[in-house]
Every structure is written in C-alpha cells, then in structure tokens.
Protein backbone atom coordinates (compact mmCIF):
# COMPACT_ATOMS: atom_id res chain seq x y z
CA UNK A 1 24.70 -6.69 8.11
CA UNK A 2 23.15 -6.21 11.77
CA UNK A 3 20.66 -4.01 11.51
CA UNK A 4 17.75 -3.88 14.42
CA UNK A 5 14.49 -2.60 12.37
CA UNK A 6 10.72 -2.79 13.35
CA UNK A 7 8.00 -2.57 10.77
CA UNK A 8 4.42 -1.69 12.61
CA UNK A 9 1.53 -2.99 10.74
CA UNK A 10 -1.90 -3.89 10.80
CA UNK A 11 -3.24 -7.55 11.35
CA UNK A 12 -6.24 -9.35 9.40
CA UNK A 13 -7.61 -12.43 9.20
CA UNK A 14 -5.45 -13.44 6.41
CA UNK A 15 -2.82 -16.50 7.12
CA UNK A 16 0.02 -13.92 6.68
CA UNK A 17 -2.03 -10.89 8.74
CA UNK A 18 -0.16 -8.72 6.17
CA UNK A 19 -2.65 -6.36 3.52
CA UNK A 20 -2.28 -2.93 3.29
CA UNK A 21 -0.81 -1.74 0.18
CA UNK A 22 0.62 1.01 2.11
CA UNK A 23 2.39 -1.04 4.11
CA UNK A 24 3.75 -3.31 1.74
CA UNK A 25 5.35 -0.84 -0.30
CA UNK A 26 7.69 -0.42 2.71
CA UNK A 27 7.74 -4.19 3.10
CA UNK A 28 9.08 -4.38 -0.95
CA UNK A 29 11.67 -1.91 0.21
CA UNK A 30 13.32 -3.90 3.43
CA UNK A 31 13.34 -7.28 1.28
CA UNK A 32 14.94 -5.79 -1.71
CA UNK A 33 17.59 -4.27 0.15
CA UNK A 34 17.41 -7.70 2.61
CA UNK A 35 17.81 -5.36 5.76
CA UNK A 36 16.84 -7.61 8.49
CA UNK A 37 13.85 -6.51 10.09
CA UNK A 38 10.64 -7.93 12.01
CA UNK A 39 6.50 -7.10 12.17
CA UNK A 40 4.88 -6.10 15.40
CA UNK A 41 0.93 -6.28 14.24
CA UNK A 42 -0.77 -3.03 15.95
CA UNK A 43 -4.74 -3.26 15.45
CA UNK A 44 -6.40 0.62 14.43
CA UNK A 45 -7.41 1.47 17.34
CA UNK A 46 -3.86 1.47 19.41
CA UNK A 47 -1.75 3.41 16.51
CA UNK A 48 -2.30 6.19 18.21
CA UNK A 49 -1.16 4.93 21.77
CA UNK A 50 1.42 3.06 19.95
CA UNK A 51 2.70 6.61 18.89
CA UNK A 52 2.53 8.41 21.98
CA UNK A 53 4.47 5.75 23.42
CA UNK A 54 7.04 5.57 21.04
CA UNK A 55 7.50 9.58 21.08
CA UNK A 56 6.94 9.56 17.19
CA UNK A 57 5.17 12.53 14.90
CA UNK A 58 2.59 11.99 12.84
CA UNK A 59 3.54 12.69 9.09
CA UNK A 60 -0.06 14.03 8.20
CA UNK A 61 -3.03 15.72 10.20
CA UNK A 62 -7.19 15.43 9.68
CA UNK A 63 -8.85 17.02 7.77
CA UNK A 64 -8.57 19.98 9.92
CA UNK A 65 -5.12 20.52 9.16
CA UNK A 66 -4.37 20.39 13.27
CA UNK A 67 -5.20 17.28 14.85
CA UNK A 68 -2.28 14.70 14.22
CA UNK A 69 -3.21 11.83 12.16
CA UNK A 70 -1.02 8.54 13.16
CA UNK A 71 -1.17 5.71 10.58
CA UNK A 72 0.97 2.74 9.63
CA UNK A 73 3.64 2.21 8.50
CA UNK A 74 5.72 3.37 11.23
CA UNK A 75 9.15 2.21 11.06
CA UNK A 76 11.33 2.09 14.28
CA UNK A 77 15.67 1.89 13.53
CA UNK A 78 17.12 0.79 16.98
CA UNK A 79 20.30 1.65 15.51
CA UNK A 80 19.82 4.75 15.08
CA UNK A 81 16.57 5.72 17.08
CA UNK A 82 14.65 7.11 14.48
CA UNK A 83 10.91 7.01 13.82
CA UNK A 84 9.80 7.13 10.60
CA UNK A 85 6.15 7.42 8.96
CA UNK A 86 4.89 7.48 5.23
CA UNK A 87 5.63 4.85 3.18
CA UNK A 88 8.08 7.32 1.07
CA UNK A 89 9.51 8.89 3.38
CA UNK A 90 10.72 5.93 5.04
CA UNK A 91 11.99 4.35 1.40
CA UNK A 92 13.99 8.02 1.35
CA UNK A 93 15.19 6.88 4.98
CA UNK A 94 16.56 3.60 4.28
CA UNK A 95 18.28 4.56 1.16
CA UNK A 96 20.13 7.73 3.04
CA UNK A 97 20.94 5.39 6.12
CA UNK A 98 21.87 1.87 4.04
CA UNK A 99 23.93 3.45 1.16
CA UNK A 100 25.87 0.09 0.92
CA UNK A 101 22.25 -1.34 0.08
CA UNK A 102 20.42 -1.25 -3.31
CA UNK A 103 19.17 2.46 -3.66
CA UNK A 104 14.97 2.20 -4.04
CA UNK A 105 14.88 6.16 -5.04
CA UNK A 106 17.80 6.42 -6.92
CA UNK A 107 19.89 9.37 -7.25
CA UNK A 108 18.00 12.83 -9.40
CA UNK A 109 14.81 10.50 -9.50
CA UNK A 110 13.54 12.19 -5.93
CA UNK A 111 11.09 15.11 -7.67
CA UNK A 112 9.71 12.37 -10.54
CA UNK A 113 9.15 9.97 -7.38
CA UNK A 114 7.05 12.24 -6.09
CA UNK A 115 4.94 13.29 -9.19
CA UNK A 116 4.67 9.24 -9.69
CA UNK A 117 2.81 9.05 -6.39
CA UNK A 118 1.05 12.17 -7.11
CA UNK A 119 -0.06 11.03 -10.51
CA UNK A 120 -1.20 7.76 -9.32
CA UNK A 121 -2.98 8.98 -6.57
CA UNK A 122 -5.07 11.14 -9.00
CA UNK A 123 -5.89 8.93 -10.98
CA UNK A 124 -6.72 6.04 -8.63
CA UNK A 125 -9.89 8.86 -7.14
CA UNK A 126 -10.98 9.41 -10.44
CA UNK A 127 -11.51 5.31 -10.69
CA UNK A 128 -13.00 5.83 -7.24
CA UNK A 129 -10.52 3.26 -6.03
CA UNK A 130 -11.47 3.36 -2.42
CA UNK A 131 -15.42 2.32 -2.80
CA UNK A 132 -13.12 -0.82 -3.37
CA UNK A 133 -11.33 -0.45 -0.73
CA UNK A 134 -14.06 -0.46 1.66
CA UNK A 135 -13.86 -4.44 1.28
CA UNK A 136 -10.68 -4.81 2.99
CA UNK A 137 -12.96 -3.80 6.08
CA UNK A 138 -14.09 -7.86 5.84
CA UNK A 139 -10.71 -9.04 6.46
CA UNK A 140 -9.81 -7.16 9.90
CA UNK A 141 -9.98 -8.18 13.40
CA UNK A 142 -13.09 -7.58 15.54
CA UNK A 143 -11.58 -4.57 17.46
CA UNK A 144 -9.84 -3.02 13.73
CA UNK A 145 -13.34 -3.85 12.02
CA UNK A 146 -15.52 -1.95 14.47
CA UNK A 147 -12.86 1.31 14.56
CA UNK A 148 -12.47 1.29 10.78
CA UNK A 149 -16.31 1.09 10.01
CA UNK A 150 -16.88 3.98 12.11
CA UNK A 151 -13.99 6.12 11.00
CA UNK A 152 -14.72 5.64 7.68
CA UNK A 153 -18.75 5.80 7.51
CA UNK A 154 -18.36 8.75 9.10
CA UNK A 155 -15.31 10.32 7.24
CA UNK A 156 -15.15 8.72 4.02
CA UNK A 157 -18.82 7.22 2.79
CA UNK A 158 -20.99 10.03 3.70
CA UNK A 159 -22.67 8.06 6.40
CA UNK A 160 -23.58 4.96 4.12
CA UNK A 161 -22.46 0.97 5.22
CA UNK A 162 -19.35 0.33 3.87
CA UNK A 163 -21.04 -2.79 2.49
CA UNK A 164 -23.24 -0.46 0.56
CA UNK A 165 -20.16 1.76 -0.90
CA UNK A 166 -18.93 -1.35 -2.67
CA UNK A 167 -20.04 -1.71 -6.35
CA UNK A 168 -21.92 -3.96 -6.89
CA UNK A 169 -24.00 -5.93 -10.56
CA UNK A 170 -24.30 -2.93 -13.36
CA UNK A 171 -22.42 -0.28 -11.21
CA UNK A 172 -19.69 -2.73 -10.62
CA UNK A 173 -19.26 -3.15 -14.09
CA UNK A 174 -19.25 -0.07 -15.08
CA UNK A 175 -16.77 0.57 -11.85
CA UNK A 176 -14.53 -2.04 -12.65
CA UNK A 177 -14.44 -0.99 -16.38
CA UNK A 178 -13.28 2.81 -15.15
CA UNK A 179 -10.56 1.08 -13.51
CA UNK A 180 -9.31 -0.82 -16.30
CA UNK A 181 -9.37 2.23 -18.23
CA UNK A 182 -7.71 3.94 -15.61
CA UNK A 183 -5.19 1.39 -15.24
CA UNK A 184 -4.51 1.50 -19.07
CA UNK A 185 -3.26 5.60 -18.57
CA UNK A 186 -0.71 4.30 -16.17
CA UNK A 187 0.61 1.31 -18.64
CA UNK A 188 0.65 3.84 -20.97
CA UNK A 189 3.79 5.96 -18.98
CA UNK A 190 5.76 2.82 -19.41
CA UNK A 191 8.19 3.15 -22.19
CA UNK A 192 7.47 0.26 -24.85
CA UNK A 193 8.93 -2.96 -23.91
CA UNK A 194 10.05 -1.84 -20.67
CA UNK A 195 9.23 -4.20 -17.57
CA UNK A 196 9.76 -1.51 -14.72
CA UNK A 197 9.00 2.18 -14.37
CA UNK A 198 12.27 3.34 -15.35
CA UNK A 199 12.82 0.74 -18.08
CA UNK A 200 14.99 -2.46 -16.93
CA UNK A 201 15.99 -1.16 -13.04
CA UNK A 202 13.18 -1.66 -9.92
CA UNK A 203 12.55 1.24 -8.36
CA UNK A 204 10.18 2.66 -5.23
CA UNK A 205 7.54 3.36 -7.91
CA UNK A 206 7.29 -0.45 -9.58
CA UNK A 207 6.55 -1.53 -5.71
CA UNK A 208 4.11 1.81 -5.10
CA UNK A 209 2.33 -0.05 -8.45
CA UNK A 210 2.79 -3.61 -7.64
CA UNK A 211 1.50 -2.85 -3.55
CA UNK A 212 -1.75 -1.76 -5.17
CA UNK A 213 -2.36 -4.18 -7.91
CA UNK A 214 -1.41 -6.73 -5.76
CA UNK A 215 -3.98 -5.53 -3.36
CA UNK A 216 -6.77 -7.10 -5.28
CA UNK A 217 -5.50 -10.43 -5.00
CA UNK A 218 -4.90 -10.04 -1.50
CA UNK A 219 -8.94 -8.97 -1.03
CA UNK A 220 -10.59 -10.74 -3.96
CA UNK A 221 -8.43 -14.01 -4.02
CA UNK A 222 -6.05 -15.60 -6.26
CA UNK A 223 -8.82 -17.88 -7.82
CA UNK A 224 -10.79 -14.66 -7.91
CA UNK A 225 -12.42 -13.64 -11.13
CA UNK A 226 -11.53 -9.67 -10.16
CA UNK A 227 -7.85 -10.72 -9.94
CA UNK A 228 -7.65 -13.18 -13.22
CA UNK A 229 -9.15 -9.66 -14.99
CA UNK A 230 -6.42 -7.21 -13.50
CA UNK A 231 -3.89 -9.42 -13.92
CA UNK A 232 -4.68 -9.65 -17.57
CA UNK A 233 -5.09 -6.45 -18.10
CA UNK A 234 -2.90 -4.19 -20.71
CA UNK A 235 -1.27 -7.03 -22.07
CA UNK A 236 -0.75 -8.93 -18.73
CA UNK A 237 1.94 -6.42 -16.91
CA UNK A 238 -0.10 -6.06 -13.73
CA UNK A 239 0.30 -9.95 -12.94
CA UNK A 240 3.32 -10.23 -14.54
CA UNK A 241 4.70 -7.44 -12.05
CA UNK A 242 3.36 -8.65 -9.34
CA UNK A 243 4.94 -11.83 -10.38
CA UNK A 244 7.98 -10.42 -10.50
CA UNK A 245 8.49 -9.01 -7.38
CA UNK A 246 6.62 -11.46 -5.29
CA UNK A 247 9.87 -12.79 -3.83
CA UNK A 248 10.25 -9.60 -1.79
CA UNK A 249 6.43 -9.83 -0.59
CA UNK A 250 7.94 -12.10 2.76
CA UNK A 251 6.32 -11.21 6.26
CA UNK A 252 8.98 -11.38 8.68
C-alpha cells in the first residue's frame, strides 16, 4: 500500500519525543492498520500557525464557544488532501478511507464508541485525572513548557503552580486510591474473561484505554512505583493491555 500520511505531534524530552495519550490513540490506529505514515514534532506554541498554514479547522473552540481551539493530533492525507483533527474523528477517517485495512470502529459500534469516550471521560474528572496530568508539564521542551504552564495556570488550576496541583504524601494517597477505584468501574464494563472491550476483537476503545494507562508509564517510569501499582491493578489488565498492544506503540 502507498499511502502518504503525516501525524503532527508534540515533542518532549523523552528518547522517543512521543507522550500524549491523545495522540497515541491515533498512533495505535496507523500501526494496527500498518498505513505508512511519518511524525512531524510541532511544539504548543506553533499549532496554531501550523493550522493556519495548513488551511485546517479546528474540531473544538474555548471555552467561549467562538474562538477556535487547534490541538494535536492533526492528521494530514496527501492522497487525498484532507485534514483531520480529534483523535476519533480521524480513527472514523481512516477506517472510511482504508476499507481494505482492519476496521478500528467497526461497523453499528459508531454510537457505543462514542458513549465509551464519553463514559471514560466522566469518570476520569471525577478521579481528577488531570491534577496528574499537570506532570507531563516536566517532560516538554523549554518553548512547550513555558506556553503550557501559562495556558493551563491560568485556564485549568485556578491560578496555582502546576507543581502545586500535583498530589502529593496523604492527598496523593487518597488521589491515587480514587483512581484505582475509578479504574475498577471501567474493568468492571469488561465482560468476564474478555481481554478487549468488545470481548476477543481490538477496537478504537482498547487503544482510547491503553493510550491513557499507558500514560503513567510514560510520566512516572517503567521502574516507577505509580506504574508497578496501575499495572497491577484489577487483576493485572491495565499492564497486561498495555502489554498487548505495545507492538503498535512505534514512532515513525
């Protein structure tokens, strides 16, 4: 197959620059189909240029429900010149445009796709998932670093550090204990025995799952203590998922 795709993503310090879970759900997606494809790393603070220049909409808007909000992924097909944001939408892309490929969404699973994501969402802010996430700020570049710590202070914390959003001692205990339990609601919409969402077949919603678990081994380390726990956890599915479909984690 000759396909000409471009993932945009954003770079860290890490020895593969790749991190966001957001972005490697869309990574999970090329691999397992093995559509050729290549990175171009595009630091926070040119997405937006990066945009204008490519002529592609934003999927979302601020909080204002106006301004255009332009994140990553983007996806560029020079094939077929499309531009496609959101990690779902562009998983619904692929799978419409690369029929002959396996399907990551697959055919009447479209609406429970959607309540997955929906679900999952919910439940990761009632965990408080992102005072975690503020971390991942330690692992960008300089000129990322600097634009996401002032984004999101402003934005996000309510005008605290983002070193001072992460849990830490008693409250991270407590925290981290929220998120096991929240964790252990999602193992529990697995049907018994069943490795993968929808029993023995991958789908878009395993690699939604896996992108975030995985997440904490990406921040935390694979020696970490914080990654030995949710890898454990409920019976050791998270690590053994993540496990699983590491061989479609490759940065290309």
């Amino acid at each position: 197959m000759t396909t000409s795709l471009t993932l945009y993503d954003i770079p860290s310090t890490l020895p593969s620059k790749a991190w966001s879970p957001n972005i490697y759900k869309v990574r999970y997606v090329l691999n397992y189909k093995g559509l050729p494809h290549h990175t171009e790393w595009v630091e926070f603070p040119h997405i937006e240029g990066l945009y204008k220049r490519l002529g592609a909409q934003a999927s979302d808007t601020k909080p204002d429900g106006v301004t255009p909000h332009y994140t990553l992924p983007l996806l560029h097909d020079h094939s077929t010149g499309a531009l496609v944001s959101d990690s779902a939408a562009i998983a619904r892309y692929l799978d419409k445009t690369y029929p002959e490929t396996p399907s990551v969404i697959p055919k009447g699973t479209d609406t429970f796709h959607y309540a997955f994501n929906e679900a999952l969402l919910s439940h990761f802010q009632v965990a408080a998932l992102w005072r975690f996430l503020a971390k991942s700020n330690d692992i960008l570049n300089p000129v990322s670093e600097e634009y996401n710590r002032r984004v999101r202070e402003a934005t996000l914390s309510g005008g605290q550090r983002l070193e001072d959003v992460v849990p830490k001692g008693e409250e991270k205990e407590r925290a981290w204990a929220k998120l096991e339990e929240v964790f252990g609601k999602v193992d529990a919409w697995y049907g018994k025995g069943d490795r993968y969402v929808m029993g023995d077949v991958v789908s878009y919603a395993d690699f939604t799952v896996s992108a975030w678990i995985m997440w904490f081994r990406t921040l935390f380390g694979v020696d970490s203590e914080e990654w030995k726990d949710v890898s454990r956890w409920h019976g050791g599915r998270w690590g053994a998922l993540v496990k699983d479909l590491e061989k479609y984690e490759t940065v290309l």
